[in-house]
Short mmCIF file of C-alpha atoms and ligand atoms in Angstrom, two decimals:
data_model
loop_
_atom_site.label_atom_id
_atom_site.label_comp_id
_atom_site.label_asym_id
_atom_site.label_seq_id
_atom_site.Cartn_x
_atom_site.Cartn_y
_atom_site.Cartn_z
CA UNK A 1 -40.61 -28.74 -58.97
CA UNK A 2 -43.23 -25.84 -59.84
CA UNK A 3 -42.27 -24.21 -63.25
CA UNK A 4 -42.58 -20.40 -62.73
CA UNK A 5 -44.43 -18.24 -65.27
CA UNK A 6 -41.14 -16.64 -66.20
CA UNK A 7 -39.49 -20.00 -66.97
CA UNK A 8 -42.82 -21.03 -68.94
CA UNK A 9 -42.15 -17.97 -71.25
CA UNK A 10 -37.93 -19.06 -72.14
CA UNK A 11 -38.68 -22.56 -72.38
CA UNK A 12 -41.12 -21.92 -75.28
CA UNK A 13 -39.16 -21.20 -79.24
CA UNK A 14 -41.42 -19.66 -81.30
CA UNK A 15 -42.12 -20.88 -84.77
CA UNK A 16 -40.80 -19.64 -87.71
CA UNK A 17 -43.78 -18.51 -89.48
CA UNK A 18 -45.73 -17.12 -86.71
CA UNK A 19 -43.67 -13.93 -86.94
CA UNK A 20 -43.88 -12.54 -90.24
CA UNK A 21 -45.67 -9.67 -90.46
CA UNK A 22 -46.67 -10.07 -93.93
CA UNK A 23 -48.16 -13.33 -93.41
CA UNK A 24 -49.80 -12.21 -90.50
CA UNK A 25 -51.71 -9.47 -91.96
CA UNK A 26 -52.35 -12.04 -94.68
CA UNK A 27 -53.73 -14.31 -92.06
CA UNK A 28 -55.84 -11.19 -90.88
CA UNK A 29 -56.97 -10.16 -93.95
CA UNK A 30 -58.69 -13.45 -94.99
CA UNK A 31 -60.15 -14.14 -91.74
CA UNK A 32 -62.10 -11.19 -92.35
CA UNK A 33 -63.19 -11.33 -95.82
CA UNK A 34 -64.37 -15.43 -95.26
CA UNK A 35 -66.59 -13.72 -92.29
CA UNK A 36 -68.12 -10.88 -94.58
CA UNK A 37 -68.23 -13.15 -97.63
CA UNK A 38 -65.47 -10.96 -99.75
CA UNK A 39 -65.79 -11.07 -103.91
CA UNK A 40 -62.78 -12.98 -104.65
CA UNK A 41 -61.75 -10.30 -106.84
CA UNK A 42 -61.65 -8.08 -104.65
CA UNK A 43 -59.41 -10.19 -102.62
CA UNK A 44 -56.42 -10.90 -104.80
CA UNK A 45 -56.39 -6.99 -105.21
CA UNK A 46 -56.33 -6.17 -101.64
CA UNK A 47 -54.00 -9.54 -100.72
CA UNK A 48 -50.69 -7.99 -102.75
CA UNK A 49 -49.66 -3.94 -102.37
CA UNK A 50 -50.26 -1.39 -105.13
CA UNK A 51 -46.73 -0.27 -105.24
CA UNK A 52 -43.52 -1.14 -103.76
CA UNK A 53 -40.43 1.08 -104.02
CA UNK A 54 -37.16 -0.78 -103.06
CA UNK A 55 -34.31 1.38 -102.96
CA UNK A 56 -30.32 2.02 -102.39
CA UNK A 57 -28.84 5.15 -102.05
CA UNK A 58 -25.42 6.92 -101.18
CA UNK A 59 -24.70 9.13 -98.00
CA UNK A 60 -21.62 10.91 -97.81
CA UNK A 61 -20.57 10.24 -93.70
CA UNK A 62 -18.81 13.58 -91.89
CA UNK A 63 -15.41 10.88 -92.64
CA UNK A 64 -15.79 11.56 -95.92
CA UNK A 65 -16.02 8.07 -96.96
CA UNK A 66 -19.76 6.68 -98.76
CA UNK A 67 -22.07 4.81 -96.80
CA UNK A 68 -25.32 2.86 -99.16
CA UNK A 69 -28.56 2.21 -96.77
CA UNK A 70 -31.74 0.57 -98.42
CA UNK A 71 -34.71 2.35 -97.85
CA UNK A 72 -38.35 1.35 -98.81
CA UNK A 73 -41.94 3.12 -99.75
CA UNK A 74 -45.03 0.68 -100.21
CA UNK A 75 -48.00 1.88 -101.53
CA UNK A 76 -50.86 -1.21 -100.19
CA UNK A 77 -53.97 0.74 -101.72
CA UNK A 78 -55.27 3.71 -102.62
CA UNK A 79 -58.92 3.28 -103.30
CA UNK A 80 -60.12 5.86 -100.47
CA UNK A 81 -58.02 8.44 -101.55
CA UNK A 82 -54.11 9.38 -100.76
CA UNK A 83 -51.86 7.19 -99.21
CA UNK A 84 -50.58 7.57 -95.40
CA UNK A 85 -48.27 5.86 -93.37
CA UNK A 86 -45.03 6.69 -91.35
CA UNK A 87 -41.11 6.26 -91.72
CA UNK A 88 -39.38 4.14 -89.71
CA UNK A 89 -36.09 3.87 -88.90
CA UNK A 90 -34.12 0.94 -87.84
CA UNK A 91 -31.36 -1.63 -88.47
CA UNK A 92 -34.20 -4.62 -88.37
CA UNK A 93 -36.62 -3.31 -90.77
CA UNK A 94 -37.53 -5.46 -93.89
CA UNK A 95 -39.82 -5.09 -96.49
CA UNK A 96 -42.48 -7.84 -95.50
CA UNK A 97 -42.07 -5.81 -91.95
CA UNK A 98 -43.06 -2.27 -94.38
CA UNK A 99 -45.95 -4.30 -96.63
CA UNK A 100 -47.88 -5.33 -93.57
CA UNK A 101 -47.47 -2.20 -91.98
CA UNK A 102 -48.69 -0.50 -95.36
CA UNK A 103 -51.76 -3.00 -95.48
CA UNK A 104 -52.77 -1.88 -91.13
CA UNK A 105 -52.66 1.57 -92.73
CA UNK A 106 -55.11 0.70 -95.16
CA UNK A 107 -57.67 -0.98 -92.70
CA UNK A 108 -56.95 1.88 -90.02
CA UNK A 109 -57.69 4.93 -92.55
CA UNK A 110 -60.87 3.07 -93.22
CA UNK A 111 -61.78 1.96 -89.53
CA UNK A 112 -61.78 5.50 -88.67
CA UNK A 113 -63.43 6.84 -92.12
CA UNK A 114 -60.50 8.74 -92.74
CA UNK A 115 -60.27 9.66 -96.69
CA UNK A 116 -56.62 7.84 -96.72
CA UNK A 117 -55.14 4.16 -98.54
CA UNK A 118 -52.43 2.93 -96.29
CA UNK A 119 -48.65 3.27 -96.97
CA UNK A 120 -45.50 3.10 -95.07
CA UNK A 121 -41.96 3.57 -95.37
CA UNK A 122 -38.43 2.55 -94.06
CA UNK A 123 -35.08 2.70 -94.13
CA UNK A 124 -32.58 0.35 -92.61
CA UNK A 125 -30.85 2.20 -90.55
CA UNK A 126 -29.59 2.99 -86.66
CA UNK A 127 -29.90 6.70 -86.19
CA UNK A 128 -28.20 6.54 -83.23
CA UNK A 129 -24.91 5.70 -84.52
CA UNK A 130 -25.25 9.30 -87.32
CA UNK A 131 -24.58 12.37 -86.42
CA UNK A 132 -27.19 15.34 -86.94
CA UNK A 133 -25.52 15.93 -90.42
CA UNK A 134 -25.66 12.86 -91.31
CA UNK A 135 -28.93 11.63 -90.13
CA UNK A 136 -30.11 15.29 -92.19
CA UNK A 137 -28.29 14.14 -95.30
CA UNK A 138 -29.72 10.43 -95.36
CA UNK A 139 -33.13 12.11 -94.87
CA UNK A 140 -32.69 14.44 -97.94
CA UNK A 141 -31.72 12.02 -99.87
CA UNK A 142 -34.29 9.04 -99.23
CA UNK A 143 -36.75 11.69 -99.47
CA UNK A 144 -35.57 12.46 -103.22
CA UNK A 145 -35.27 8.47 -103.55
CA UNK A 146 -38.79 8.34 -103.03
CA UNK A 147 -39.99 11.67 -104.57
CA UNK A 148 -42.09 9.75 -107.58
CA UNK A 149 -44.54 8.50 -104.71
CA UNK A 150 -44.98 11.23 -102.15
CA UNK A 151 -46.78 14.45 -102.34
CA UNK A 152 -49.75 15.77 -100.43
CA UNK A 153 -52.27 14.73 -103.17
CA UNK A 154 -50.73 10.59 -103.78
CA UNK A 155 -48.91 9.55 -100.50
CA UNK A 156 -48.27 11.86 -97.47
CA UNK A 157 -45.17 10.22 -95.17
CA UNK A 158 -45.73 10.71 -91.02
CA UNK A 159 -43.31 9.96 -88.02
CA UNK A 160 -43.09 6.20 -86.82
CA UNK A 161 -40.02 3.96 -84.76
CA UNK A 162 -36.79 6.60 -84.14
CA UNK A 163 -38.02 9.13 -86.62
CA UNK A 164 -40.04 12.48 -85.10
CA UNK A 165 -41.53 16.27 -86.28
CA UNK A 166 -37.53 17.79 -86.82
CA UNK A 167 -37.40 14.53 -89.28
CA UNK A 168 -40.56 15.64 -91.05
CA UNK A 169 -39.48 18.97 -91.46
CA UNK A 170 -36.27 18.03 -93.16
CA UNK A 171 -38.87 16.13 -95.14
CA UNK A 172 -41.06 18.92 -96.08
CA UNK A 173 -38.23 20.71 -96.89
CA UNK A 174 -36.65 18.62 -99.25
CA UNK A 175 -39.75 17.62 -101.43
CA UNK A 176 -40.65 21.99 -101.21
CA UNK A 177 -37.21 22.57 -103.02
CA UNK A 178 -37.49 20.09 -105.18
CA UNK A 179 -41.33 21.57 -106.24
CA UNK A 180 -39.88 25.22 -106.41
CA UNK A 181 -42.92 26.09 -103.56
CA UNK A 182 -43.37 25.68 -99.80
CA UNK A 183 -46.06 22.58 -99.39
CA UNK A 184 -46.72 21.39 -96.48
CA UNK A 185 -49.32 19.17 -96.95
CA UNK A 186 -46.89 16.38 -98.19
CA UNK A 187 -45.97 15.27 -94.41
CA UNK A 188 -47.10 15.00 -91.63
CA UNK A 189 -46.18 15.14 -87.61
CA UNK A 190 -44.16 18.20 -88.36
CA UNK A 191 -43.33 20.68 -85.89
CA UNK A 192 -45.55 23.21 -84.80
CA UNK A 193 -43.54 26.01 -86.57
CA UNK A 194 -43.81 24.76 -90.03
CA UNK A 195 -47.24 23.61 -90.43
CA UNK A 196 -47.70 20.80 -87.87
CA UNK A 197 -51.01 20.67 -85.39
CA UNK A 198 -51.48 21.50 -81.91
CA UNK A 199 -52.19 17.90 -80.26
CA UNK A 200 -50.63 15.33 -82.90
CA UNK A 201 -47.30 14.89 -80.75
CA UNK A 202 -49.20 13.20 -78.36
CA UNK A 203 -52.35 12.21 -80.64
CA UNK A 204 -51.42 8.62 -80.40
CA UNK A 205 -51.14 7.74 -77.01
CA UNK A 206 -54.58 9.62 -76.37
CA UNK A 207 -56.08 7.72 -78.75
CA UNK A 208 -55.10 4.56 -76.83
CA UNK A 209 -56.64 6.15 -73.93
CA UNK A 210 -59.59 6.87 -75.25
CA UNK A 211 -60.13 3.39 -76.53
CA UNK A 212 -58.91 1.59 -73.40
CA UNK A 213 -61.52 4.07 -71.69
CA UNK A 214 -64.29 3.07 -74.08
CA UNK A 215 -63.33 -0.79 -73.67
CA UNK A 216 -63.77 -0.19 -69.30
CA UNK A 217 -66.66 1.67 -70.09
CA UNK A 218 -68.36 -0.99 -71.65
CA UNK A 219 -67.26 -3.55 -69.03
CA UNK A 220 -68.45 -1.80 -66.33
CA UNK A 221 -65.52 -0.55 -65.14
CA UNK A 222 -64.71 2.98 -63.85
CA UNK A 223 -61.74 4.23 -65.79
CA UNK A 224 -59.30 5.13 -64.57
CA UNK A 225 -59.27 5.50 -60.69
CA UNK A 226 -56.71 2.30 -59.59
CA UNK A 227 -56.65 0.68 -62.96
CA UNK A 228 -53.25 -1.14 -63.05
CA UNK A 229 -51.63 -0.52 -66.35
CA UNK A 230 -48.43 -2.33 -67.49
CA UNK A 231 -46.60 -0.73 -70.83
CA UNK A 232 -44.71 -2.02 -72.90
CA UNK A 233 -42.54 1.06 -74.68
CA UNK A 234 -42.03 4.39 -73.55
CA UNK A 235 -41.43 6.13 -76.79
CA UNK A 236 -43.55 8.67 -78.73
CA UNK A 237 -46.75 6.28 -77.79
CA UNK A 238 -46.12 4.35 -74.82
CA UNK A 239 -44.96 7.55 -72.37
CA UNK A 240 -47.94 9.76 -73.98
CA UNK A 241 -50.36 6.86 -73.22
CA UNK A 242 -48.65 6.92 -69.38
CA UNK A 243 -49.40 10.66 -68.99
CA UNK A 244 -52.96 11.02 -69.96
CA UNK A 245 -53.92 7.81 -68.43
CA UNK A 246 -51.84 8.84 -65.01
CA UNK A 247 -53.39 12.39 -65.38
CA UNK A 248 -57.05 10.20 -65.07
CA UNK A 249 -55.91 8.71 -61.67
CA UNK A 250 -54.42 4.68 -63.68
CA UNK A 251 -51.90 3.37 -61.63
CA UNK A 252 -49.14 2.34 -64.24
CA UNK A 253 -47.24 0.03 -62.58
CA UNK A 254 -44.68 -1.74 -64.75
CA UNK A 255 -43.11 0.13 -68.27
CA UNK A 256 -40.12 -1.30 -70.14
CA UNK A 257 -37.94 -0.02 -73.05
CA UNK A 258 -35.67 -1.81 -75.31
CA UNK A 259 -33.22 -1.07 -72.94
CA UNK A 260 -34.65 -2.71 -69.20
CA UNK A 261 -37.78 -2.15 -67.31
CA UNK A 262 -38.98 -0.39 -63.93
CA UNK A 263 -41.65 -1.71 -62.28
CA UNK A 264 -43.12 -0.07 -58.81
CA UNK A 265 -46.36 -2.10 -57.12
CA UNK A 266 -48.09 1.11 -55.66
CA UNK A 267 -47.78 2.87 -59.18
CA UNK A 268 -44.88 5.05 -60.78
CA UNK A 269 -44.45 8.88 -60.86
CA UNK A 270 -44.99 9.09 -64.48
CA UNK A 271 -44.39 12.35 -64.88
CA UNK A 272 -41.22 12.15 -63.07
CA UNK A 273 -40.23 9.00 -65.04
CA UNK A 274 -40.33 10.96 -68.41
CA UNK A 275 -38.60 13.74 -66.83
CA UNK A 276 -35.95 11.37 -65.95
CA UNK A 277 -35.81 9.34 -69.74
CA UNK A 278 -35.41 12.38 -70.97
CA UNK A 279 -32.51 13.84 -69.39
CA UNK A 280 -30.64 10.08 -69.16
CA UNK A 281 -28.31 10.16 -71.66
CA UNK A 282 -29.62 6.84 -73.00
CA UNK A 283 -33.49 8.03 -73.38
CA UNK A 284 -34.27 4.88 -70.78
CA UNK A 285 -35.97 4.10 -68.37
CA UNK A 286 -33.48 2.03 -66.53
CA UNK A 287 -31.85 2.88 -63.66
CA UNK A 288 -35.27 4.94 -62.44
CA UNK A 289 -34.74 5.66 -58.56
CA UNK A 290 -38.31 5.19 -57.74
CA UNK A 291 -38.91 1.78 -59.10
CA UNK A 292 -37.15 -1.83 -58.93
CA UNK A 293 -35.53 -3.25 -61.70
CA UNK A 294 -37.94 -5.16 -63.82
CA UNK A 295 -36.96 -8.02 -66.87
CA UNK A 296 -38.63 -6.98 -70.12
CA UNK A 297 -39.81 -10.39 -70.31
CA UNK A 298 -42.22 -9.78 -67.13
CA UNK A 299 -44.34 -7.15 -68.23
CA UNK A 300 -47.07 -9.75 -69.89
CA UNK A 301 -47.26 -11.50 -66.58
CA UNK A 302 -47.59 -8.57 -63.98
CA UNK A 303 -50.95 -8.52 -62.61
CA UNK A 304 -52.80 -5.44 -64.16
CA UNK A 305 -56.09 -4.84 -65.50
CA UNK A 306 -55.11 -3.52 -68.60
CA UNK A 307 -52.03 -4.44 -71.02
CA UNK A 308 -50.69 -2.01 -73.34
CA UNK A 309 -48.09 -3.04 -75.60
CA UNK A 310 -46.50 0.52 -77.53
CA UNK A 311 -42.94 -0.89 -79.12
CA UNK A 312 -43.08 -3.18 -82.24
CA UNK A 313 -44.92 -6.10 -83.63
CA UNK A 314 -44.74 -9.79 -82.63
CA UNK A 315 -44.50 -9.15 -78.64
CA UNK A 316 -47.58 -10.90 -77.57
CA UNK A 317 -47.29 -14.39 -79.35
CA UNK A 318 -47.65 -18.29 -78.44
CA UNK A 319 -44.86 -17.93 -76.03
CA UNK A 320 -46.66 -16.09 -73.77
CA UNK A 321 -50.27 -15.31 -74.38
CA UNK A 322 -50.68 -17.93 -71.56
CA UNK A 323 -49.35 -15.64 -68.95
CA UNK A 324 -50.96 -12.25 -69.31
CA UNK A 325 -53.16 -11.29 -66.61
CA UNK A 326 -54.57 -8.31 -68.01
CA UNK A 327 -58.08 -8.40 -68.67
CA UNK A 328 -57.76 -5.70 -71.18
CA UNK A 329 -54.80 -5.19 -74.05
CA UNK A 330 -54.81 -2.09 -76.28
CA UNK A 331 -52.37 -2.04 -78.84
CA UNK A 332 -50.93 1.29 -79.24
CA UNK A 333 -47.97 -0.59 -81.13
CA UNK A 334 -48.78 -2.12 -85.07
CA UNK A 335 -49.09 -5.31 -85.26
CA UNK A 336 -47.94 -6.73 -81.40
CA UNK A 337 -49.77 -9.34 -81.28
CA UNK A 338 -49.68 -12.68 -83.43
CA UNK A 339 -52.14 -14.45 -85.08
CA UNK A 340 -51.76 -17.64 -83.40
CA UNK A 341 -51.39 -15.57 -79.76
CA UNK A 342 -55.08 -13.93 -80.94
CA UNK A 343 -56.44 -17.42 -80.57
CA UNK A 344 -55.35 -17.78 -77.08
CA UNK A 345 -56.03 -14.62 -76.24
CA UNK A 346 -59.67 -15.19 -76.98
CA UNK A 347 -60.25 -18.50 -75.83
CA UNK A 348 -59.12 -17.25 -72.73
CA UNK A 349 -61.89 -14.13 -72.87
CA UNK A 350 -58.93 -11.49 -72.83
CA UNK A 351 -60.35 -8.71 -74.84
CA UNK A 352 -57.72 -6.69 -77.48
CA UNK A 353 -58.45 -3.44 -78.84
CA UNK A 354 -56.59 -4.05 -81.86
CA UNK A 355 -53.90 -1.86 -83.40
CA UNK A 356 -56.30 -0.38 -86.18
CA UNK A 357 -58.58 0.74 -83.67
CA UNK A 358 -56.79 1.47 -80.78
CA UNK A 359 -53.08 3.75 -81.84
CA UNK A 360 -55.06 5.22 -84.96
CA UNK A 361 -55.06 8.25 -83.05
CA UNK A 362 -52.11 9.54 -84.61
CA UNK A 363 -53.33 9.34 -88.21
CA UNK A 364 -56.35 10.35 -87.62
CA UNK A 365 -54.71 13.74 -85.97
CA UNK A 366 -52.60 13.88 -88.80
CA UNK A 367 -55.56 14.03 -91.17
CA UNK A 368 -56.60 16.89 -89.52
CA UNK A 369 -52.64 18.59 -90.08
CA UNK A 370 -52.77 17.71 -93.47
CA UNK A 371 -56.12 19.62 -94.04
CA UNK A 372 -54.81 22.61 -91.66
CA UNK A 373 -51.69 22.50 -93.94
CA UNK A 374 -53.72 22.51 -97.56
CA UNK A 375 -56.16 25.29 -95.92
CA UNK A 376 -53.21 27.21 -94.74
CA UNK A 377 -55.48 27.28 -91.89
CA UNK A 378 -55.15 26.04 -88.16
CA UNK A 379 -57.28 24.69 -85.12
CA UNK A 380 -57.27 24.97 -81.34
CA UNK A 381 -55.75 22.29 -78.83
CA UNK A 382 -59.53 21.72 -78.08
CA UNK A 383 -60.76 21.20 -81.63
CA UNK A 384 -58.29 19.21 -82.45
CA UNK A 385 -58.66 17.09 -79.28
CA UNK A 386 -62.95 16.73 -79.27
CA UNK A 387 -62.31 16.18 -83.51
CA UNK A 388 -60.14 12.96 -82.21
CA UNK A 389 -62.34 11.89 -79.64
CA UNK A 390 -65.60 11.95 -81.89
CA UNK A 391 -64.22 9.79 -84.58
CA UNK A 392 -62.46 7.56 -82.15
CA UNK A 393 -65.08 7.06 -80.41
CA UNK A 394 -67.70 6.31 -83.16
CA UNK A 395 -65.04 4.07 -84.75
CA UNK A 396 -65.08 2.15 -81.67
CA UNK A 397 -69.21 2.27 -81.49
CA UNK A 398 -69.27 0.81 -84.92
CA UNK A 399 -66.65 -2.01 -84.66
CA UNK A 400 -68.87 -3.38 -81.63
CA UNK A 401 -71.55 -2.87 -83.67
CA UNK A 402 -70.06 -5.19 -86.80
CA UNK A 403 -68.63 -7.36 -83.91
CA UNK A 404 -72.09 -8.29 -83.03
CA UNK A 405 -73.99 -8.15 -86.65
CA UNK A 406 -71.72 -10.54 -88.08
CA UNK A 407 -71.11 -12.30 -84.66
CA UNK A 408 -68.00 -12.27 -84.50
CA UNK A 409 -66.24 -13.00 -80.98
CA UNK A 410 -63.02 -11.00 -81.25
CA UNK A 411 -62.51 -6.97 -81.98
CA UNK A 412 -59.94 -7.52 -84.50
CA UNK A 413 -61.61 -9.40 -87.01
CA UNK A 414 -64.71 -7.00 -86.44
CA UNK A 415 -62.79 -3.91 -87.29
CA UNK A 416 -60.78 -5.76 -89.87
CA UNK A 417 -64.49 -7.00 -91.58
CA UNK A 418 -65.71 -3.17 -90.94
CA UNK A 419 -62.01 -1.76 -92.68
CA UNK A 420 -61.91 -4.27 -95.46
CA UNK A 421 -65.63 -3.91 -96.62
CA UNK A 422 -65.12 -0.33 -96.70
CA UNK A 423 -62.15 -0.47 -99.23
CA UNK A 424 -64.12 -3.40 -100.72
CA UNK A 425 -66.98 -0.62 -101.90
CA UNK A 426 -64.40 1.76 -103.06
CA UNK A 427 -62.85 -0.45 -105.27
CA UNK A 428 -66.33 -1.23 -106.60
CA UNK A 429 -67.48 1.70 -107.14
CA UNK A 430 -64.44 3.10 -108.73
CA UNK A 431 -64.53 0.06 -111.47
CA UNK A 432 -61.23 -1.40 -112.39
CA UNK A 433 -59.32 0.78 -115.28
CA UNK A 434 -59.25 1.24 -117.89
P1 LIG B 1 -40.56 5.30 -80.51
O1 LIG B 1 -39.34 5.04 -81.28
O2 LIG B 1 -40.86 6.70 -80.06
O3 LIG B 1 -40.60 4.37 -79.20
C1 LIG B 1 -40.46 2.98 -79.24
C2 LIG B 1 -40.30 2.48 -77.80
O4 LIG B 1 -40.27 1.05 -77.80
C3 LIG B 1 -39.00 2.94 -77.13
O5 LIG B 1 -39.25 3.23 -75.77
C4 LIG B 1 -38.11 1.69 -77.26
O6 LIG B 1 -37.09 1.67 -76.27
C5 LIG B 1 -39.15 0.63 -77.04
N1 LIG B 1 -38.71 -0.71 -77.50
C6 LIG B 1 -38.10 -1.03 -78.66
N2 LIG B 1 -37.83 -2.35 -78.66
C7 LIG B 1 -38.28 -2.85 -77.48
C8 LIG B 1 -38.28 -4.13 -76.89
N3 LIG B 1 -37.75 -5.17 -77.51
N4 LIG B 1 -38.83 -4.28 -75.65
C9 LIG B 1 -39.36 -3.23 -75.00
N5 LIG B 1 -39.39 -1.99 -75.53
C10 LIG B 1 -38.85 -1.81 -76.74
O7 LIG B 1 -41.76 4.72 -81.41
P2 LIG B 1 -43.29 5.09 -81.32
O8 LIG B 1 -43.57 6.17 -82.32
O9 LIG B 1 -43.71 5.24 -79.91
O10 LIG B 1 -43.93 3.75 -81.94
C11 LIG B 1 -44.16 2.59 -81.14
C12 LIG B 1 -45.14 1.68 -81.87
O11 LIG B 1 -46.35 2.40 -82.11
C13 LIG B 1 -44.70 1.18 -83.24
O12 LIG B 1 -45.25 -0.10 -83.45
C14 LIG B 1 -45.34 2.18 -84.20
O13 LIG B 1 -45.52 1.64 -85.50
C15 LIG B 1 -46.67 2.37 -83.49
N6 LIG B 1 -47.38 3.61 -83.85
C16 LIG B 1 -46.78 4.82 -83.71
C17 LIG B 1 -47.51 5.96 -84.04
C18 LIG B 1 -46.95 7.35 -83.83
O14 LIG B 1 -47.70 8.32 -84.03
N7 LIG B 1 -45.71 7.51 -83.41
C19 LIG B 1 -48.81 5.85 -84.55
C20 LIG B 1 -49.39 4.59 -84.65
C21 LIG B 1 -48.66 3.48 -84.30
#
């Protein structure tokens, strides 16, 4: 009896250790420096993270009773200058999960030439079960839990998984009354009332089209009339990503949630599909009237030029690298794909615009908010939008560029050698104190 691609992907457990996030960036990180020949030194500095805050703290629920989340803030370096890196919120988040995604902040501030370190935050948590007083009184007061670290001149906190601008605002407000002054240079993604910048809701997701468009550029391909796109997530990322690349004429014809999937062969009304997550009660994309039903499991195999997972990390792994069809896969989530799936991935010529690369639109947008917010000062849609597409696009020129001095055969080790020799000659030219 023929196996179906569908059955291939259940019958196969993953291993333990593939899925660590830690280890994986671990994994990442030497690759890189055995290809560029890294000082040891410099390695055991950059292989363990500058700071990391582990903490408990006490919300008062609307019941009255006392409810104690953890929360964490890593710092992974700060040899390039301030730290950045979202908040995330969610029940499954662990602090190996917050180290690695500290240490991809690191490498994508310094893919992109960005004066950042990388840092990033969570808390465990499920918003969705607090209500707005609550959520607002567990933001105050991991903000204050983590008050020694942040500020707009050390470690500057951004949106990320089920947090978003109103977050940041409580945020900004908190750490302002704390200082005595309005500063709102300490976060960013905030709304565009109080300080945020025109084009960083959806700075992300454009950033992922503007890599995916460099990567058809440069194999001959004419992006985007007919390109079938399959997406994984249709949050913050995923649906912005949908837009811009449906606006360009991509036929996006499979997108999933943590909740189901739609999938539609001739392409999906995107627009009408966000209009429709939005005003379902459960922000999903289930239950979509234009589309049929579609597992979560089958958006790696649908038959699309171009892959885009935008949820979490560990998605694309050796349980079903074997299956994509996508030439293409741009990560606009951190971290999606494995190690171990990498290898497969390349032996079987599928080229991945990895996450550093490919979602750093959003901190590179929210570089340009921060300096807005210390210059009190702010830009157009249009210079904010050319700003992103010159650095993203010269980040991408000079990854293929290290990709073929050093000959290596995969993006991500190319923009990790590019990223990690970066911070390598800050470190170095700092000198260790004292
Ligand atoms: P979000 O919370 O707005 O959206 C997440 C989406 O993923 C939702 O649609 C959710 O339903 C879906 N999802 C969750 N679990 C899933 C599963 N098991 N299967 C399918 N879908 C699932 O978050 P976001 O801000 O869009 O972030 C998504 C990813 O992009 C994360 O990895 C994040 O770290 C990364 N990222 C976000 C930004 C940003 O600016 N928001 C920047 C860079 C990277």
């Amino acid at each position: 009896m023929e196996i179906t691609k569908r059955e291939i992907f259940h019958q196969k457990e993953l291993s333990e250790d593939e899925t660590n996030p830690w280890q994986n960036a671990l994994i990442q990180l030497n690759e890189a420096a055995k290809v560029i020949n890294l000082d040891n030194n410099i390695l055991k500095i950059l292989e363990r993270p500058a700071t990391t805050l582990i903490t408990t703290f006490p919300v008062t629920m609307d019941d009255g009773s006392i409810e104690v989340f953890e929360g964490y803030r890593v710092q992974h370096n700060m040899s390039r200058g301030p730290c950045k890196g979202g908040i995330r919120f969610s029940p499954s988040v662990n602090i190996d999960e917050v180290k690695a995604l500290a240490a991809w902040m690191t490498w994508k501030t310094a893919v992109t030439n960005i004066p950042y370190g990388g840092a990033k935050g969570g808390v465990v948590v499920d918003p969705s079960k607090l209500s707005q007083s609550e959520l607002q009184r567990l933001v105050r007061r991991f903000t204050y839990s983590i008050i020694s670290l942040i500020g707009p001149n050390s470690d500057i906190p951004a949106p990320d998984i089920n947090t978003n601008p109103e977050i940041m605002a409580v945020m900004m407000d908190t750490y302002s009354m704390i200082k005595g002054h309005t500063e709102l240079g300490v976060v960013t993604g905030k709304p565009i009332e109080v300080g945020g910048s025109l084009g960083r809701k959806e700075a992300t997701g454009r950033g992922v089209y503007i890599t995916m468009e460099e990567a058809l550029h440069q194999q001959n391909k004419q992006c985007c009339d007919g390109v079938k796109i399959a997406i994984q997530g249709f949050g913050n990322v995923g649906s912005h990503f949908a837009r811009i690349a449906y606006e360009n004429k991509a036929k996006i014809i499979g997108v999933t949630d943590i909740f189901g999937g739609v999938y539609n062969p001739n392409g999906l009304d995107i627009p009408d599909l966000i209009s429709y997550v939005e005003n379902s009660g459960k922000r999903s994309v289930v239950g979509y009237p234009g589309a049929d039903p579609l597992p979560q499991a089958d958006i790696f195999s649908l038959d699309v030029d171009v892959l885009a997972p935008c949820a979490l990390e560990n998605q694309i792994t050796t349980s079903n690298a074997e299956i994509i069809e996508a030439s293409l896969i741009v990560e606009g989530a951190n971290g999606p794909t494995t190690p171990r799936a990498d290898k497969i991935l390349n032996e079987r010529g599928i080229v991945v615009i990895p996450d550093i690369l490919a979602n750093a639109g959003g901190v590179v947008c929210s570089y340009f908010e921060w300096v807005q917010s210390l210059q009190s000062f702010f830009w157009s849609d249009d210079q904010v939008n050319n700003a992103l597409s010159n650095i993203l696009i010269k980040s991408f020129k000079e990854v293929n560029l290290y990709k073929s001095r050093y000959n290596i055969q995969d993006l991500r080790t190319a923009a990790m050698c590019l990223a990690v020799n970066r911070v390598a000659k800050a470190i170095k030219l700092r000198g260790i104190f004292p």
